[in-house]
Amino acid sequence: MRKNNYPLAAVAIPLIVLFFTLGVKSMLPVLFLYIIVLPVVLILKMFNVKLEDGLILGLFSSLVIFPFLVYLISKISNFRFGVALSLLIFYITLTALFYSRKKTLRHN
Amino acid sequence: MDKRDLVVILLIYSLALILWSLPIRSSPMPFGDVDSSSHFTQGDYIYQSNRIFDTFPYYIEQSWYKEGGRRYYPPHFYIWEATGQLAGRGEIVSSYTMILLLITLFIVSSYMLMRETLGFYPSLIGSFFLIFSMRDIMVYLWAQWPQQIAFIFLPMVLFSFYKYTAYLEKDKHDAIVYLILTSIFIAGSFSFHPQAFFECLLAVSLFAIIRIIQLKKIIYPVKHAIIAIALVLILTSPFIAGVKSYSEANGMSLSSSLSLTSLLRFYPKPHLSDSPTVFMSSYPMTYAGYWTLPFVILGIILIFLKMRDPKYMVWVVFFLSHLIMIHLKTRQFRFLAEEAHLFFPLFALGVYFIISLKQLRRFRVLLVLLTLSAIFVINGLPAFNTLHNAYSGPMRITPQQYNAALWMRHNLPEKANIGMVGPITLAKQYWIQALAMRNILIKEEERSVHSLKGFYIGPPDYFMVDYSDAILLGNRKLADKLFEFENKTLSGEKLIYNTKEVRIYKLSAINKTSNPGKRK
C-alpha cells in the first residue's frame, strides 16, 4: 500500500465494520458524517496540522460547528435547509481558503 | 500521531463499535431507561417536523419538562440525532447509529491525549481497556447520552491546549490554530451538556496557572485570551439563557455548588441518591477488580513525580479537576461517569512503567500483548454479556405497542391527552409516548402532583389498553385485570383502534369529567 493511502484505508475501517454489524442502513449516517468532516480536515491541513491529527481534530470540531450552523440557519428556515446550507458553507470555506492560499503562494 | 496510530485507533474504535452495537443489533425496537425516550424524541421531533424548536412541543413539555416550555439544553446532540435520521431516511437504527458513533468517541479522544503525552504502548493499553469500561457502558445503556458525549471533549481540550502551550513556548505561529481548537472543544463540551464545560474550563485554567508558575513568566498573550473567550462566547451565547433558566429552576447555581468547605473535606460517600449506586461507587465493577488498583495508584504517583514535564502535568490537571468536580455539593455522580477516562490511562501508565523496567524491557511487546489479553479475558466477557442482554424480551416496547404509537401520531390531535394501562415498565410507557408524539398521562400519582402544582392538563381524551406485555409474559392475571378494567371503565366508549393486543378508545365527555387518578 502506498504511504498516502493509509488515512483513506484507516477511515474505511469503521465503515466496513458497521456494514457487517448493523447493515447498509447504518452506513449512511457514517458516510454523511464523513462528508461533513472532510472539508474541516482539509482546512486544518492547510493550517499545517498533520493529516493524522487533523482527521481526529476535524471530526471533533465538526461535532460542534456543524450543529451550531444548522441551528442558526434553521431558525430562519427549516432543518433540512439548515443541514444543506451548513454543508455548503463548509465546502465554500474550504474552496475560498484553498484559492486564497494558492494565490498567496503564487504571489510569494 | 502517525499513520500507525491512525490505523490502531480506528481498529480499536471499530472493535468498540462491534461490541457497543450489540443492543442495537439484538432488536429493532429502541432501548434505554426513562431518560432515553426524552433524548430520542427531541431529535426525532426535529427530523419529523423539519424544524428546530426553542419551545417544547406540547407532549414533551407536559411529559418531561413541566417547569416551563423553553428548551433548556443546547440542541447539538438532538441535531446530530436528527442528522443521523436524515441520512438514514428516518430509521430508528440511524439515530442509534449516530448515538453509537458519538458516544464511543471517548476512546478516540482519550487515545489522542495519551498518545501525545504518554507514548504508543500506554495509549494502546489504555484505549483498549476503555472499550470495556463498565461505567461508560452502563451510562450508555441508561441513556444519559448528551452528558456522556460532552465528556469526550475534555481530553481534546487538554490535548489542544497542551499543543497550543507547546507551540507558544517554541514561538511558533501555528499556536493560534490549537487555541481556536481549544475554544471550539470547550464550546462543544457546553453544547452537548453544560456540566462538562465547567470541568473543561477548570482544567484549562489549572494548566495555564501551573505552567505560568513553573516558567515564572506569563507566556499566554492577552490577545490570544481575548480571541479564545470571544470564540467560546460566540459558539455558546445562543444557548446560555436556556441553561441558566434550568439551573435556576433547579437550584443549581455554581455558587451554591462550590464552597471551600466542600473542597476541603472528603464525603463519607458521594451523593448518589438518584443513580444506581453500585456502578458509580464500586471500584471492582468498573475497573475489572482490585488487581488494577496498584497500577492506577502507581500511575497517579508517576504523574505527580514527573509533573515538571508538561506531558505529565496534563494528567495532573485532569486528576485535580476531576477531584474538585466530584467534591461539588450537587450532581457528583454525573462527574463519576467520566472517571474511567482518567483512571484507565493512569492504569496503562502504571503497567507500562513496570513493563519498561530494565530487566523486563526486552519482553516489552510480549508483556503488552499479555496485558491486552488479560484485559480482554477479565473485562471483555462481562462487557459482552451486559451489552448483549441489555433490555432483552419484555424490557423493550413490543411491535404492537410500536404500531399503536405510530397510529396515535398520525391519527390523534397534537394536543390529545391519552390515558394508558398495560405496559409493564415506566420506560416503556415513556417510549410509547415518545414514538406517538402525544401526551400520555402515565402515572396516577404524577397526575395528582401536577394537579397540585397547577400543571395538570385535565383528564384523558383517549385511553389505550395494551395487552401485548401480558401476552408476551404469559401473565394471565395481568391480562384478566386489564380486561376487567376495560369492561368496567371503557364500555360504551368509542373504540377507534382495535387489534388483538392493543385497543384505543375515544372518551366521551361524561367519562372525562371523572378523576383519572381514580379511574382504576
XYZ file of C-alpha atoms in Angstrom:
628
model
C 0.000 0.000 0.000
C 1.293 3.416 -0.886
C 2.072 5.577 2.131
C -0.528 8.190 1.158
C -3.316 5.633 1.180
C -3.063 4.905 4.911
C -5.514 7.590 6.124
C -8.017 6.583 3.458
C -7.731 2.899 4.384
C -7.983 3.761 8.064
C -11.188 5.769 7.779
C -12.732 2.940 5.753
C -12.365 0.562 8.715
C -15.390 1.817 10.762
C -17.474 1.870 7.596
C -16.688 -1.770 6.807
C -17.273 -2.777 10.433
C -20.666 -1.068 10.552
C -21.644 -2.620 7.220
C -21.045 -6.105 8.606
C -22.565 -5.451 12.042
C -25.520 -3.116 11.566
C -26.102 -3.360 7.819
C -26.151 -0.915 4.975
C -28.638 1.464 6.631
C -26.196 2.244 9.422
C -23.503 3.137 6.888
C -25.490 6.128 5.650
C -25.060 8.211 8.844
C -21.342 7.376 8.839
C -20.947 8.339 5.185
C -22.812 11.558 5.855
C -20.561 12.236 8.838
C -17.517 11.733 6.605
C -18.922 14.242 4.084
C -19.392 16.781 6.890
C -15.949 16.206 8.416
C -13.894 16.107 5.190
C -13.739 19.884 4.480
C -12.813 20.637 8.120
C -9.959 18.114 7.946
C -8.691 19.674 4.726
C -8.960 23.184 6.194
C -6.874 22.062 9.185
C -4.317 20.547 6.805
C -3.995 23.942 5.142
C -3.035 25.332 8.551
C -0.153 22.851 8.890
C -1.960 20.396 11.144
C -0.725 16.855 10.422
C -3.279 14.846 8.443
C -3.435 12.102 11.104
C -4.123 14.658 13.854
C -6.351 16.678 11.550
C -8.671 13.723 10.918
C -9.484 13.442 14.614
C -9.392 17.190 15.343
C -11.557 17.845 12.280
C -14.064 15.250 13.424
C -14.379 16.726 16.916
C -14.587 20.338 15.758
C -17.257 19.390 13.198
C -19.307 17.955 16.060
C -19.542 21.498 17.444
C -19.568 23.794 14.422
C -21.933 21.855 12.157
C -24.930 21.721 14.560
C -24.250 25.333 15.551
C -24.627 26.413 11.913
C -27.623 24.141 11.375
C -29.285 25.691 14.425
C -28.717 29.275 13.251
C -29.868 28.617 9.685
C -32.864 26.534 10.794
C -34.068 29.448 12.909
C -34.818 31.374 9.717
C -35.791 28.438 7.525
C -36.082 24.723 8.292
C -33.934 21.831 9.471
C -33.220 20.208 6.101
C -32.270 23.523 4.533
C -30.094 24.185 7.582
C -28.221 20.919 7.028
C -27.771 21.554 3.302
C -26.612 25.157 3.693
C -24.246 24.334 6.556
C -22.626 21.679 4.400
C -22.377 24.163 1.555
C -20.764 26.731 3.873
C -18.140 24.143 4.877
C -17.227 23.438 1.246
C -17.341 27.109 0.215
C -14.964 27.962 3.092
C -12.642 25.175 2.009
C -12.649 26.348 -1.611
C -12.135 30.000 -0.639
C -9.231 29.146 1.666
C -7.704 26.877 -0.965
C -7.707 29.599 -3.622
C -6.574 32.357 -1.252
C -3.594 30.239 -0.139
C -2.792 29.310 -3.725
C -2.841 32.986 -4.607
C -0.610 33.859 -1.648
C 1.887 31.126 -2.568
C 1.986 32.313 -6.186
C 2.453 35.883 -5.007
C 5.371 34.861 -2.763
C 0.194 10.671 15.940
C 1.495 8.946 12.859
C -0.052 6.628 10.281
C 0.385 3.586 12.531
C -1.611 5.346 15.261
C -4.433 6.160 12.904
C -4.814 2.506 11.920
C -4.532 1.337 15.552
C -7.069 3.790 16.942
C -9.564 3.137 14.179
C -9.214 -0.621 14.736
C -9.839 -0.116 18.475
C -12.733 2.221 17.725
C -14.190 -0.332 15.327
C -13.921 -3.062 17.957
C -15.836 -0.746 20.286
C -18.483 -0.247 17.591
C -18.885 -4.023 17.202
C -19.286 -4.509 20.958
C -21.370 -1.451 21.774
C -23.744 -2.026 18.844
C -24.964 -5.307 20.408
C -28.095 -3.726 21.970
C -28.956 -2.125 18.619
C -28.466 -5.398 16.753
C -30.425 -7.564 19.184
C -33.778 -5.884 18.453
C -35.136 -3.307 16.013
C -37.006 -1.648 18.905
C -35.356 1.275 20.730
C -33.722 0.765 24.120
C -32.794 2.832 27.149
C -34.045 3.786 30.577
C -36.564 6.552 31.295
C -34.264 9.344 30.043
C -33.720 7.634 26.693
C -37.115 8.409 25.204
C -36.852 12.108 26.086
C -33.445 12.302 24.399
C -34.582 10.305 21.374
C -37.830 12.155 20.854
C -36.237 15.605 20.675
C -34.050 14.551 17.755
C -36.921 12.601 16.228
C -39.190 15.648 16.510
C -36.628 17.839 14.728
C -36.423 15.296 11.907
C -40.186 14.675 11.665
C -41.278 18.305 11.936
C -38.305 19.634 9.913
C -37.766 22.434 12.412
C -35.603 23.085 15.429
C -37.690 24.121 18.401
C -36.805 26.596 21.140
C -40.050 25.997 22.983
C -41.109 22.429 23.570
C -43.934 20.834 21.656
C -46.984 20.095 23.818
C -46.290 16.413 24.511
C -42.640 16.993 25.513
C -43.471 19.894 27.782
C -46.281 18.035 29.519
C -44.296 14.868 29.980
C -40.685 15.684 30.684
C -40.167 19.401 31.219
C -43.103 20.627 33.216
C -41.265 23.592 34.713
C -41.559 25.604 31.539
C -41.928 25.432 27.815
C -38.448 26.600 26.765
C -35.769 24.091 25.749
C -33.012 24.179 28.346
C -30.108 22.330 26.822
C -28.326 23.354 23.627
C -29.673 21.400 20.653
C -26.393 19.953 19.329
C -26.993 16.366 20.418
C -30.541 16.412 19.075
C -29.396 17.924 15.787
C -26.903 15.074 15.376
C -29.642 12.556 16.129
C -31.876 14.199 13.532
C -28.981 14.337 11.045
C -28.478 10.600 11.562
C -32.143 10.039 10.816
C -31.968 12.337 7.810
C -29.074 10.331 6.393
C -30.768 7.030 7.228
C -34.171 8.127 5.879
C -35.963 8.240 9.219
C -34.993 4.819 10.555
C -34.650 4.474 14.334
C -31.455 2.485 13.770
C -29.889 5.521 12.048
C -30.500 7.673 15.092
C -28.994 4.964 17.307
C -26.041 4.554 14.936
C -25.299 8.267 15.301
C -25.536 7.989 19.110
C -23.221 4.969 18.981
C -20.702 6.786 16.779
C -20.621 9.812 19.071
C -20.674 8.135 22.471
C -17.781 5.778 21.658
C -15.588 8.707 20.601
C -14.296 8.997 24.187
C -11.966 6.139 23.221
C -10.570 8.171 20.302
C -10.186 11.391 22.292
C -8.506 9.560 25.179
C -6.126 7.852 22.719
C -5.289 11.205 21.195
C -4.309 12.688 24.569
C -2.485 9.554 25.755
C -0.538 9.212 22.502
C 0.627 12.810 22.631
C 1.663 12.689 26.269
C 2.356 9.085 27.307
C 3.522 7.346 24.140
C 2.312 4.499 21.938
C 2.112 1.479 24.258
C 0.342 3.193 27.205
C -2.185 4.668 24.783
C -2.740 1.248 23.203
C -3.322 -0.397 26.612
C -5.428 2.472 27.983
C -7.725 2.869 24.994
C -8.155 -0.908 24.617
C -9.238 -1.084 28.269
C -11.672 1.796 27.712
C -13.677 -0.323 25.238
C -14.782 -2.457 28.183
C -15.315 0.392 30.652
C -18.397 -0.795 32.514
C -19.179 2.664 33.821
C -19.357 4.090 30.314
C -21.299 1.063 29.113
C -23.877 1.455 31.890
C -24.315 5.180 31.264
C -24.791 4.369 27.554
C -27.442 1.773 28.412
C -29.168 4.102 30.881
C -29.173 6.640 28.055
C -27.562 9.689 29.623
C -26.166 10.218 26.157
C -25.702 14.021 25.917
C -23.829 14.132 29.234
C -21.507 11.294 28.289
C -20.841 12.731 24.834
C -19.974 16.091 26.400
C -17.164 14.369 28.326
C -15.444 13.249 25.084
C -14.308 16.858 24.715
C -12.265 17.032 27.924
C -9.271 15.023 26.607
C -9.492 17.018 23.360
C -9.461 20.319 25.264
C -6.394 19.191 27.197
C -4.716 17.898 24.024
C -5.222 21.086 22.048
C -4.335 23.401 24.947
C -1.196 21.366 25.648
C -0.240 21.653 21.956
C -1.014 25.385 21.998
C 1.240 25.885 25.026
C 3.993 23.763 23.479
C 3.885 25.773 20.236
C 3.833 29.054 22.175
C 6.939 28.075 24.100
C 8.678 27.275 20.811
C 7.438 30.620 19.474
C 5.653 29.123 16.519
C 2.978 30.897 14.515
C 0.783 27.798 14.318
C -0.091 28.018 18.015
C -3.241 30.016 17.300
C -4.770 27.064 15.390
C -4.638 24.949 18.556
C -6.031 27.815 20.639
C -9.000 28.079 18.289
C -9.475 24.311 18.507
C -9.352 24.536 22.321
C -12.118 27.149 22.260
C -14.215 25.058 19.869
C -13.867 21.995 22.097
C -14.733 23.976 25.245
C -17.817 25.295 23.463
C -18.533 21.693 22.397
C -18.499 20.487 25.982
C -21.064 23.181 26.800
C -23.161 22.432 23.749
C -23.678 18.755 24.472
C -24.133 19.029 28.237
C -23.101 22.064 30.273
C -21.611 20.196 33.222
C -18.576 19.005 31.225
C -17.998 22.660 30.330
C -17.109 23.560 33.914
C -14.573 20.752 34.148
C -13.007 21.788 30.819
C -12.747 25.419 31.960
C -11.249 24.355 35.260
C -8.719 22.032 33.591
C -7.537 24.686 31.120
C -7.276 27.328 33.857
C -5.303 24.990 36.136
C -2.942 24.043 33.298
C -2.302 27.686 32.434
C -1.775 28.738 36.088
C 0.597 25.852 36.908
C 2.597 26.421 33.682
C 2.928 30.153 34.445
C 4.148 29.319 37.972
C 6.607 26.730 36.601
C 8.061 29.093 33.990
C 7.791 32.170 36.245
C 6.501 34.233 33.324
C 3.204 34.812 31.596
C 3.513 33.008 28.275
C -0.075 33.440 27.146
C -0.649 36.664 25.140
C -3.675 38.725 26.203
C -4.712 38.998 22.553
C -4.960 35.212 22.361
C -7.004 35.041 25.547
C -9.475 37.583 24.153
C -9.798 35.620 20.901
C -10.376 32.364 22.806
C -13.022 33.828 25.131
C -14.772 35.587 22.250
C -14.952 32.355 20.239
C -16.374 30.387 23.165
C -18.955 33.142 23.720
C -19.956 33.228 20.057
C -20.454 29.472 19.929
C -22.365 29.258 23.219
C -24.251 32.566 23.512
C -27.492 31.418 21.826
C -27.830 28.696 24.453
C -26.683 30.338 27.695
C -30.110 31.720 28.632
C -31.749 28.272 28.437
C -29.099 26.612 30.595
C -29.232 29.477 33.113
C -33.002 29.253 33.447
C -32.814 25.479 34.003
C -30.070 25.829 36.605
C -32.011 28.488 38.457
C -35.240 26.490 38.312
C -33.439 23.513 39.860
C -31.346 25.470 42.373
C -28.077 24.514 40.700
C -26.126 27.751 40.661
C -22.342 27.458 40.628
C -22.018 29.471 43.831
C -24.294 27.086 45.716
C -22.450 24.043 44.353
C -18.938 25.200 45.150
C -17.643 26.217 48.500
C -14.270 25.946 50.165
C -15.608 23.626 52.838
C -16.867 21.146 50.265
C -13.442 21.124 48.594
C -11.533 20.569 51.797
C -13.323 17.517 53.056
C -13.971 14.042 51.748
C -17.543 12.986 51.782
C -18.270 9.691 53.516
C -19.857 8.638 50.235
C -20.699 10.644 47.127
C -24.289 11.773 46.910
C -25.774 9.096 44.692
C -29.416 9.145 45.646
C -30.694 9.383 42.107
C -28.363 6.908 40.458
C -27.935 3.167 40.853
C -25.063 3.356 43.305
C -23.219 0.177 42.583
C -21.876 1.050 39.144
C -20.880 4.502 40.267
C -19.262 3.631 43.572
C -17.917 0.109 43.086
C -14.257 0.077 42.050
C -14.035 -3.622 41.083
C -17.159 -3.470 38.906
C -15.793 -0.607 36.859
C -12.108 -1.432 36.774
C -12.146 -5.219 36.408
C -11.306 -5.989 40.031
C -8.896 -4.674 42.642
C -5.846 -6.029 40.750
C -5.857 -2.819 38.674
C -5.760 -0.540 41.737
C -1.972 -0.743 42.429
C -1.295 0.223 38.807
C -3.712 3.176 38.995
C -2.025 4.353 42.216
C 1.390 3.907 40.570
C 0.138 5.977 37.624
C -1.023 8.747 39.992
C 2.351 8.756 41.788
C 4.206 8.902 38.452
C 2.253 11.873 37.106
C 2.899 13.858 40.265
C 6.584 12.915 40.358
C 7.093 13.928 36.728
C 4.767 16.921 36.687
C 7.534 19.358 35.756
C 7.174 17.871 32.296
C 4.018 19.375 30.711
C 3.193 15.947 29.267
C 2.578 14.620 32.767
C 1.204 17.898 34.038
C -1.729 17.449 31.657
C -2.695 14.358 33.659
C -2.166 16.090 36.997
C -4.559 18.794 35.818
C -7.061 16.161 34.632
C -6.778 14.417 38.028
C -7.189 17.618 40.051
C -10.114 18.957 38.067
C -11.887 15.610 38.386
C -11.214 15.587 42.128
C -12.658 19.083 42.507
C -15.722 18.249 40.446
C -16.631 15.175 42.471
C -16.461 17.335 45.583
C -19.230 19.608 44.393
C -22.321 19.655 46.526
C -24.655 18.660 43.727
C -24.702 16.076 40.944
C -21.396 14.454 41.899
C -22.255 11.094 40.351
C -22.561 12.819 36.980
C -18.830 13.539 37.134
C -18.066 9.995 38.253
C -19.417 8.967 34.855
C -16.166 10.161 33.244
C -13.792 8.812 35.866
C -12.725 5.851 33.714
C -11.383 8.273 31.073
C -8.818 9.259 33.706
C -8.239 6.001 35.578
C -7.681 3.687 32.597
C -4.877 5.860 31.172
C -3.345 6.026 34.680
C -3.569 2.234 34.877
C -1.868 1.985 31.474
C 0.870 4.341 32.626
C 1.454 2.258 35.761
C 1.547 -1.018 33.816
C 3.889 0.366 31.194
C 6.221 1.722 33.859
C 6.643 -1.828 35.207
C 6.986 -3.291 31.701
C 9.675 -0.729 30.830
C 11.882 -1.623 33.794
C 15.385 -2.535 32.666
C 15.014 -6.222 33.492
C 11.730 -6.567 31.607
C 12.381 -4.240 28.693
C 13.323 -6.935 26.198
C 9.979 -8.702 26.777
C 8.127 -5.410 26.337
C 5.981 -6.349 23.322
C 5.142 -9.740 24.792
C 4.113 -8.170 28.110
C 1.969 -5.559 26.388
C 0.207 -8.361 24.473
C -0.256 -10.282 27.725
C -1.780 -7.193 29.361
C -4.170 -6.718 26.438
C -5.151 -10.410 26.634
C -5.735 -10.154 30.389
C -7.942 -7.097 29.884
C -9.867 -8.887 27.133
C -10.431 -12.040 29.202
C -11.258 -10.319 32.508
C -13.310 -7.353 31.311
C -14.396 -8.451 27.835
C -16.862 -11.136 28.885
C -18.815 -9.061 31.466
C -18.964 -6.191 28.975
C -20.198 -8.513 26.228
C -22.835 -10.107 28.473
C -24.066 -6.738 29.751
C -24.446 -5.286 26.263
C -25.787 -8.486 24.706
C -28.501 -8.990 27.341
C -29.441 -5.335 27.720
C -33.178 -4.679 27.550
C -33.989 -8.151 26.312
C -37.504 -9.593 25.890
C -40.298 -7.588 27.525
C -37.943 -4.771 28.566
C -38.405 -3.133 25.153
C -41.629 -1.990 23.597
C -43.412 -4.683 21.613
C -44.112 -4.331 17.864
C -47.815 -3.961 18.757
C -47.059 -1.039 21.085
C -44.835 0.475 18.406
C -47.616 0.232 15.781
C -50.179 1.703 18.179
C -47.800 4.600 18.952
C -47.348 5.335 15.240
C -51.102 5.166 14.729
C -51.620 7.705 17.528
C -49.018 10.002 15.991
C -50.822 10.029 12.658
C -54.445 9.958 13.810
C -54.852 11.790 17.121
C -54.810 15.578 17.576
C -51.489 17.164 18.552
C -52.767 18.184 21.982
C -54.530 14.931 22.762
C -54.133 13.588 26.314
C -54.072 9.838 26.473
C -54.535 7.544 29.438
C -52.825 4.179 29.282
C -52.738 0.859 31.106
C -50.835 -2.315 30.289
C -47.137 -1.609 29.578
C -45.141 -3.096 32.442
C -42.314 -0.587 32.871
C -42.215 3.163 33.174
C -39.534 3.358 30.477
C -41.797 1.555 28.004
C -44.675 3.904 28.757
C -42.403 6.848 28.045
C -41.204 5.193 24.844
C -44.784 4.799 23.598
C -45.296 8.465 24.363
C -42.096 9.463 22.550
C -42.961 7.462 19.436
C -46.602 8.586 19.471
C -45.520 12.210 19.964
C -48.648 12.648 22.044
C -49.070 13.397 25.743
C -49.696 10.252 27.733
C -50.816 10.568 31.351
C -48.514 7.943 32.711
C -48.659 7.780 36.477
C -51.636 8.289 38.710
C -49.604 9.933 41.458
C -47.880 12.112 38.861
C -51.247 13.347 37.674
C -52.292 14.387 41.151
C -48.921 16.062 41.823
C -49.220 18.078 38.642
C -52.718 18.937 39.567
C -51.499 20.432 42.837
C -48.719 22.346 41.111
C -51.124 23.667 38.533
C -49.539 21.811 35.637
C -52.304 19.289 35.317
C -53.839 19.353 31.884
C -57.083 17.555 32.548
C -58.429 14.038 32.191
C -57.570 11.981 29.122
C -59.385 12.416 25.837
C -58.336 8.918 24.763
C -57.460 5.719 26.545
C -55.143 2.925 25.458
C -55.427 -0.585 26.855
C -52.397 -2.703 25.999
C -52.383 -6.465 26.407
C -49.168 -7.117 24.490
C -46.913 -7.219 27.556
C -49.292 -9.540 29.392
C -49.373 -11.822 26.322
C -45.583 -11.708 25.905
C -45.045 -12.597 29.563
C -47.862 -15.170 29.559
C -49.278 -13.285 32.568
C -52.900 -14.346 32.719
C -53.566 -12.413 35.938
C -52.469 -9.111 34.394
C -54.489 -9.779 31.245
C -57.626 -10.518 33.316
C -57.094 -7.356 35.359
C -56.792 -5.274 32.197
C -59.846 -6.934 30.710
C -61.862 -6.231 33.839
C -60.742 -2.591 33.813
C -61.599 -2.238 30.128
C -65.083 -3.721 30.558
C -65.866 -1.763 33.695
C -64.484 1.667 32.757
C -64.447 1.888 28.999
C -67.632 0.066 27.980
C -69.774 2.398 25.946
C -66.775 4.427 24.766
C -65.943 4.662 21.087
C -63.307 2.113 20.037
C -61.092 3.799 17.436
C -58.087 1.442 17.246
C -58.665 -2.242 17.624
C -56.102 -5.001 17.331
C -55.839 -8.256 19.242
C -53.281 -6.783 21.652
C -53.968 -3.022 21.803
C -57.202 -1.046 21.941
C -57.625 2.719 21.944
C -60.879 4.434 22.928
C -62.096 7.970 22.404
C -63.633 9.056 25.691
C -66.976 10.722 25.908
C -67.473 13.994 27.767
C -69.167 12.197 30.711
C -66.213 9.874 31.299
C -63.709 12.717 31.002
C -65.192 14.583 33.948
C -64.282 11.809 36.377
C -60.922 11.987 38.117
C -58.450 9.969 36.058
C -56.416 9.409 39.181
C -59.220 7.205 40.476
C -60.167 5.565 37.215
C -58.812 2.164 38.147
